[in-house]
XYZ file of C-alpha atoms in Angstrom:
447
model
C 45.455 -20.999 51.579
C 49.151 -21.414 50.769
C 49.161 -24.942 52.144
C 46.055 -25.733 50.123
C 47.338 -24.668 46.740
C 50.739 -26.219 47.333
C 49.051 -29.475 48.195
C 46.933 -29.215 45.077
C 50.049 -28.629 43.014
C 51.769 -31.694 44.416
C 48.680 -33.759 43.677
C 48.585 -32.290 40.191
C 52.187 -33.161 39.464
C 51.742 -36.627 40.914
C 48.688 -37.085 38.736
C 50.864 -36.554 35.674
C 52.865 -39.658 36.549
C 51.927 -42.457 34.288
C 54.147 -45.087 32.811
C 57.580 -44.864 34.326
C 60.402 -43.954 31.970
C 63.092 -46.054 33.658
C 63.866 -48.278 36.561
C 66.994 -46.609 37.832
C 66.583 -45.699 41.466
C 69.743 -43.671 41.615
C 68.327 -40.190 41.917
C 68.053 -37.206 44.142
C 70.896 -36.721 46.566
C 72.967 -39.593 45.275
C 75.591 -38.192 42.938
C 75.733 -39.845 39.546
C 79.304 -40.909 40.233
C 78.069 -43.533 42.696
C 75.996 -45.272 40.054
C 78.528 -46.503 37.607
C 80.093 -43.128 36.985
C 83.552 -44.609 36.791
C 85.273 -43.033 33.837
C 87.510 -45.239 31.845
C 91.218 -45.020 32.471
C 93.054 -43.172 29.774
C 96.694 -42.362 29.563
C 95.829 -39.205 27.595
C 94.473 -36.517 29.872
C 94.511 -38.826 32.910
C 95.425 -37.636 36.365
C 97.735 -39.443 38.781
C 94.965 -41.876 39.761
C 94.491 -42.887 36.143
C 91.078 -41.229 35.908
C 90.431 -39.523 32.634
C 89.952 -35.787 32.910
C 87.000 -34.768 30.779
C 86.000 -31.328 29.606
C 82.412 -30.619 28.546
C 80.969 -27.412 27.136
C 77.456 -26.340 28.126
C 75.358 -23.653 26.389
C 72.213 -21.953 27.629
C 70.418 -18.622 27.399
C 68.747 -16.555 30.091
C 69.053 -13.573 32.381
C 71.685 -13.006 35.046
C 69.757 -14.887 37.717
C 69.644 -18.036 35.549
C 73.323 -17.699 34.791
C 74.176 -17.453 38.488
C 72.013 -20.444 39.449
C 73.322 -22.615 36.618
C 76.934 -21.800 37.430
C 76.340 -22.883 41.038
C 74.949 -26.232 39.880
C 77.940 -26.738 37.597
C 80.208 -25.990 40.540
C 78.323 -28.538 42.659
C 78.606 -31.193 39.947
C 82.318 -30.594 39.461
C 82.856 -30.885 43.211
C 81.150 -34.286 43.268
C 82.804 -35.334 39.999
C 86.330 -33.893 40.135
C 87.340 -35.516 36.849
C 84.734 -33.371 35.013
C 85.282 -29.755 33.989
C 82.303 -27.946 32.454
C 82.986 -24.854 30.368
C 79.918 -22.562 30.477
C 78.805 -20.728 27.329
C 75.826 -18.534 28.207
C 74.130 -15.480 26.760
C 70.808 -13.713 26.364
C 68.241 -15.160 23.973
C 68.996 -12.795 21.092
C 71.355 -14.517 18.690
C 71.596 -17.710 20.774
C 70.288 -20.062 18.104
C 72.071 -18.224 15.299
C 75.367 -18.886 17.058
C 74.367 -22.477 17.723
C 73.503 -23.024 14.066
C 76.928 -21.742 13.076
C 78.605 -24.058 15.579
C 76.672 -27.048 14.256
C 77.751 -26.196 10.728
C 81.372 -25.989 11.860
C 81.131 -29.209 13.869
C 82.166 -27.548 17.132
C 78.868 -27.247 19.030
C 78.816 -27.542 22.854
C 78.366 -30.998 24.373
C 75.316 -29.945 26.451
C 72.736 -27.565 24.994
C 69.568 -25.893 26.238
C 66.694 -25.840 23.732
C 63.226 -24.369 23.776
C 60.177 -25.614 21.934
C 62.328 -25.792 18.800
C 64.038 -29.020 19.901
C 62.194 -30.762 17.059
C 63.918 -28.537 14.491
C 67.368 -29.575 15.645
C 66.407 -33.225 15.971
C 65.357 -33.058 12.319
C 68.846 -31.804 11.452
C 70.418 -34.825 13.138
C 72.486 -32.789 15.621
C 70.802 -33.891 18.878
C 72.025 -36.953 20.763
C 69.367 -39.686 21.195
C 69.299 -40.642 24.864
C 67.368 -43.912 24.797
C 70.501 -46.004 25.531
C 70.971 -44.108 28.803
C 67.384 -44.004 30.089
C 67.037 -46.276 33.083
C 70.765 -46.953 33.417
C 71.927 -43.363 33.804
C 68.957 -41.064 33.245
C 66.129 -41.732 35.692
C 62.726 -40.625 34.412
C 60.685 -42.581 36.957
C 59.577 -39.425 38.762
C 58.939 -37.316 35.678
C 55.451 -36.858 34.293
C 54.736 -38.829 31.142
C 53.545 -35.667 29.398
C 56.973 -34.057 29.896
C 58.726 -37.234 28.662
C 56.451 -37.281 25.624
C 57.311 -33.649 24.897
C 60.957 -34.663 24.377
C 60.167 -37.836 22.444
C 60.248 -37.329 18.687
C 59.582 -40.119 16.201
C 59.842 -42.628 19.032
C 63.241 -41.485 20.354
C 63.960 -39.578 23.565
C 66.165 -36.524 23.049
C 66.272 -34.371 26.178
C 65.298 -33.930 29.796
C 62.550 -31.381 30.388
C 63.718 -28.584 32.664
C 60.396 -27.499 34.078
C 56.631 -27.210 33.774
C 55.651 -23.825 32.517
C 52.783 -21.691 31.266
C 52.486 -18.384 29.485
C 50.762 -15.678 31.451
C 50.419 -11.963 31.808
C 52.723 -10.211 34.209
C 50.959 -7.220 35.785
C 52.755 -4.332 37.431
C 50.557 -3.866 40.529
C 52.470 -0.745 41.496
C 51.540 0.936 38.201
C 47.915 -0.176 38.547
C 47.847 1.511 41.975
C 49.517 4.663 40.646
C 46.903 4.816 37.873
C 44.050 4.179 40.322
C 42.891 1.244 38.170
C 41.591 -1.873 39.980
C 43.064 -5.226 39.009
C 40.997 -7.158 36.442
C 38.641 -9.934 37.444
C 39.718 -13.529 36.898
C 37.134 -13.997 34.135
C 38.000 -10.863 32.183
C 37.415 -10.744 28.433
C 39.213 -9.133 25.486
C 36.788 -6.184 25.727
C 37.857 -5.747 29.367
C 41.498 -5.990 28.279
C 40.980 -3.243 25.712
C 39.255 -0.967 28.237
C 41.773 -1.504 31.051
C 44.873 -1.078 28.887
C 43.448 2.151 27.448
C 42.692 3.449 30.952
C 46.227 2.618 32.088
C 47.756 4.467 29.127
C 45.534 7.481 29.796
C 46.391 7.628 33.503
C 50.118 6.825 33.345
C 52.066 9.576 31.635
C 54.210 7.991 28.906
C 53.514 4.413 30.009
C 51.415 2.088 27.858
C 48.826 -0.329 29.179
C 50.475 -3.363 27.595
C 53.314 -4.598 25.440
C 52.261 -6.208 22.157
C 51.907 -9.980 22.251
C 53.752 -11.635 19.416
C 53.813 -15.238 18.155
C 53.449 -16.844 21.587
C 50.264 -14.862 22.109
C 48.922 -16.034 18.751
C 48.954 -19.646 19.992
C 46.843 -18.558 22.973
C 44.509 -16.602 20.682
C 44.029 -19.665 18.452
C 43.301 -22.020 21.336
C 40.591 -19.641 22.456
C 38.994 -20.381 19.061
C 39.427 -24.133 19.607
C 42.253 -24.227 17.083
C 46.002 -24.930 17.196
C 48.905 -23.563 15.163
C 49.816 -26.867 13.551
C 49.394 -30.616 13.735
C 52.600 -32.519 12.935
C 53.884 -29.557 10.961
C 50.702 -28.993 8.941
C 49.156 -25.559 9.468
C 45.856 -25.960 11.338
C 44.432 -22.420 11.234
C 43.068 -20.136 8.546
C 44.298 -16.849 7.108
C 41.379 -15.031 8.730
C 42.609 -16.103 12.186
C 45.961 -14.385 11.812
C 44.250 -11.407 10.137
C 42.021 -10.977 13.193
C 45.028 -11.225 15.502
C 46.975 -8.597 13.557
C 43.916 -6.316 13.490
C 43.380 -6.693 17.238
C 46.886 -5.489 18.069
C 46.935 -2.762 15.427
C 43.721 -1.340 16.874
C 45.180 -1.442 20.405
C 48.237 0.437 19.160
C 46.101 2.955 17.256
C 44.118 3.900 20.385
C 47.295 4.133 22.467
C 46.535 1.116 24.654
C 49.532 -0.949 23.479
C 53.168 0.038 23.005
C 53.664 1.968 19.764
C 55.690 0.620 16.871
C 58.977 2.292 17.812
C 58.866 1.216 21.458
C 57.793 -2.343 20.678
C 60.555 -2.709 18.081
C 63.095 -1.701 20.734
C 61.898 -4.304 23.261
C 64.616 -6.606 24.592
C 64.187 -10.276 25.437
C 66.009 -10.150 28.771
C 63.928 -9.465 31.909
C 66.248 -6.703 33.071
C 65.770 -4.745 29.825
C 62.113 -5.648 29.258
C 59.477 -2.980 28.734
C 57.665 -3.786 31.981
C 60.799 -3.669 34.141
C 61.786 -0.409 32.410
C 58.308 0.979 33.338
C 57.356 1.475 29.706
C 54.262 -0.777 29.922
C 52.048 -2.064 32.757
C 51.457 -5.564 31.343
C 53.508 -8.028 29.317
C 53.182 -11.656 28.219
C 55.904 -13.899 29.673
C 56.559 -17.539 30.505
C 55.822 -18.206 34.181
C 59.342 -19.469 34.920
C 60.643 -15.970 34.124
C 58.615 -14.335 36.887
C 61.402 -14.456 39.463
C 63.893 -12.811 37.128
C 61.401 -10.021 36.316
C 60.460 -9.464 39.955
C 64.070 -9.410 41.108
C 64.897 -6.815 38.446
C 62.472 -4.178 39.773
C 61.308 -2.690 43.054
C 57.740 -2.543 41.709
C 55.332 -5.286 42.807
C 54.512 -7.695 39.980
C 52.029 -10.546 39.719
C 51.140 -13.333 37.294
C 47.656 -13.266 35.791
C 45.610 -15.356 33.387
C 44.947 -14.187 29.823
C 41.600 -12.568 28.974
C 39.101 -15.156 27.782
C 37.209 -15.431 24.528
C 33.597 -14.998 25.725
C 32.277 -17.149 22.870
C 34.244 -20.228 23.937
C 35.023 -19.382 27.557
C 38.641 -20.443 26.961
C 41.722 -18.601 28.237
C 43.986 -20.577 25.883
C 46.820 -21.135 28.375
C 48.488 -24.545 28.371
C 50.938 -26.295 30.652
C 54.098 -26.858 28.648
C 57.744 -27.780 29.020
C 59.851 -24.696 29.605
C 63.079 -25.829 27.973
C 64.991 -29.010 27.308
C 68.572 -29.929 28.114
C 70.093 -32.248 25.531
C 73.390 -33.537 24.200
C 75.195 -32.787 20.951
C 75.185 -35.747 18.569
C 78.860 -35.107 17.874
C 80.012 -35.121 21.507
C 82.989 -37.341 22.331
C 81.534 -38.072 25.776
C 77.851 -39.026 25.414
C 77.768 -41.043 28.656
C 79.169 -38.144 30.689
C 76.635 -35.841 29.042
C 73.840 -38.208 30.082
C 75.121 -38.281 33.683
C 75.096 -34.500 33.878
C 71.571 -34.288 32.436
C 70.397 -36.740 35.097
C 72.062 -34.703 37.832
C 70.613 -31.430 36.571
C 66.967 -32.530 36.808
C 67.031 -35.236 39.527
C 69.473 -34.070 42.200
C 67.588 -32.333 45.002
C 70.422 -29.986 45.924
C 70.703 -28.939 42.295
C 66.932 -28.469 42.131
C 66.926 -26.223 45.198
C 69.613 -24.078 43.591
C 67.806 -23.850 40.255
C 64.433 -23.104 41.877
C 61.654 -22.117 39.503
C 63.893 -20.307 37.059
C 63.186 -22.864 34.332
C 59.695 -23.729 35.569
C 58.321 -26.056 38.243
C 60.678 -29.074 38.479
C 59.535 -32.192 36.633
C 60.952 -34.586 39.262
C 58.258 -34.835 41.938
C 60.776 -35.285 44.787
C 62.602 -32.133 43.712
C 59.274 -30.330 43.412
C 58.240 -31.338 46.940
C 61.568 -30.128 48.321
C 61.189 -26.835 46.492
C 57.632 -26.322 47.747
C 58.775 -26.893 51.317
C 61.452 -24.262 50.723
C 59.243 -21.892 48.709
C 59.659 -18.137 49.055
C 56.991 -15.617 47.994
C 58.146 -15.593 44.366
C 58.075 -19.378 44.122
C 54.599 -19.379 45.704
C 53.382 -16.935 43.042
C 54.611 -19.250 40.279
C 53.182 -22.401 41.890
C 49.860 -20.647 42.417
C 49.714 -19.559 38.769
C 50.500 -23.073 37.490
C 47.732 -24.328 39.777
C 45.377 -21.689 38.337
C 46.151 -22.738 34.759
C 45.627 -26.410 35.572
C 42.224 -25.654 37.094
C 40.947 -23.390 34.304
C 42.344 -24.704 31.031
C 42.654 -27.925 29.055
C 44.633 -26.297 26.237
C 47.042 -28.835 24.702
C 50.792 -28.350 24.461
C 51.739 -27.609 20.848
C 55.459 -27.707 19.897
C 56.920 -24.841 17.917
C 56.397 -24.823 14.187
C 59.027 -26.563 12.045
C 61.534 -23.944 10.920
C 61.143 -22.029 14.178
C 63.771 -19.373 13.466
C 62.274 -18.543 10.061
C 58.632 -18.649 11.132
C 59.257 -16.532 14.228
C 61.214 -13.957 12.232
C 58.414 -13.871 9.643
C 55.773 -13.288 12.333
C 57.781 -10.517 13.985
C 58.632 -8.885 10.656
C 54.992 -8.895 9.580
C 53.714 -7.426 12.852
C 56.343 -4.682 12.676
C 55.411 -3.862 9.067
C 51.771 -3.509 10.106
C 52.639 -1.449 13.194
C 54.796 0.924 11.111
C 51.921 1.089 8.595
C 53.951 -0.309 5.729
C 51.046 -2.688 5.076
C 47.467 -3.177 6.240
C 46.582 -6.097 8.537
C 44.693 -7.780 5.678
C 47.704 -7.665 3.358
C 50.048 -8.660 6.191
C 47.924 -11.701 6.972
C 47.797 -12.758 3.314
C 51.556 -12.396 2.854
C 52.319 -14.095 6.174
C 50.052 -17.048 5.534
C 51.461 -17.655 2.039
C 55.068 -17.518 3.218
C 54.309 -19.622 6.304
C 52.958 -22.440 4.138
C 56.104 -22.285 1.999
C 58.434 -22.414 5.013
C 56.669 -25.267 6.780
C 56.433 -27.253 3.529
C 60.180 -26.885 3.108
C 60.911 -28.228 6.585
C 58.364 -31.013 6.608
C 59.598 -32.247 3.230
C 63.232 -32.440 4.436
């Protein structure tokens, strides 16, 4: 069975290959330095051989496992490129983009930056380095799927390498299901099943809720199940009643004790180690599939990835394959070519790919993916199997984050908290949210 689904995954990833993004064959185990990576001589900062010593800063967010893996790749790159020194600047997700925004304003942002689905926001601000001049010569996209290249192409320009193929999914704590004596759900479960199972879990597990509350990411899934999307080119593509129904659904689950109550949900941390499911506060939580390893490694409980409950009227589970994150350069960097070389190394070097594993999703370079599958442990197999499951059961499109991501996400979270703490009814929350959302997106699309 393992061999079958791994083979299917390889075929799937190969099927994504369409038009090649570049003709550079210098990939995989060949270090970038062997393909024209000869830094210009410079008397300032040059070593005895006349090679310029270059310092780059790199920023990313994640849990400890991602930090450790990324630091190892940086170490590998510096070993193969001794004239390069990369200063790591890493943190958890909370506050990451606030700090980045401040650095952009001050003109001292890192040279290499990890983005999420909000890459478009920063491209619109003019702070992301266009990479088109380096594609083919330095950055090899020939073994990346066209869909992942398209995801980083905005207004006809290419801005970042995609770090992995990903999908949202439910993480289930199998150990807690067993302790509660509740069987795992069927693969075609519905929202009514979800309501019943989460209530049963809460009733059987003393002080543990059936599920954490899904927030904005879950709303995109909910909309797709209604054959809708959040936006099309920045224009809102759903109705006020859709978000009202979503708010009502979660308020009702909280009211019957099936979902985490307002106080607990408000305390939830973004890092896997401090998450509600790892802390045994809930039995289910919505995560991105690339995070599975970090969650599993943070607990002795047995976890598993599972598909979202379907909408029985449409039969859709609403889960889409999507880029996990992007790695891009700062428009103000003094070393754009060296930034491009590192980006190429990060996603195309097989040794780097084996170190990074699935932490940022299934690799987009098919050679790296094959190497990782051959080296797959049980956690990697779980992620590959889930991606395979999504590909077989859903045609949901990838939708980038809304323009004004920081503001729209904060608005969504603030509104859900106000409803949960009963400071407003779901109907009023939906009306206020929808009105403010239109104002925010209009502001960003007009800029």
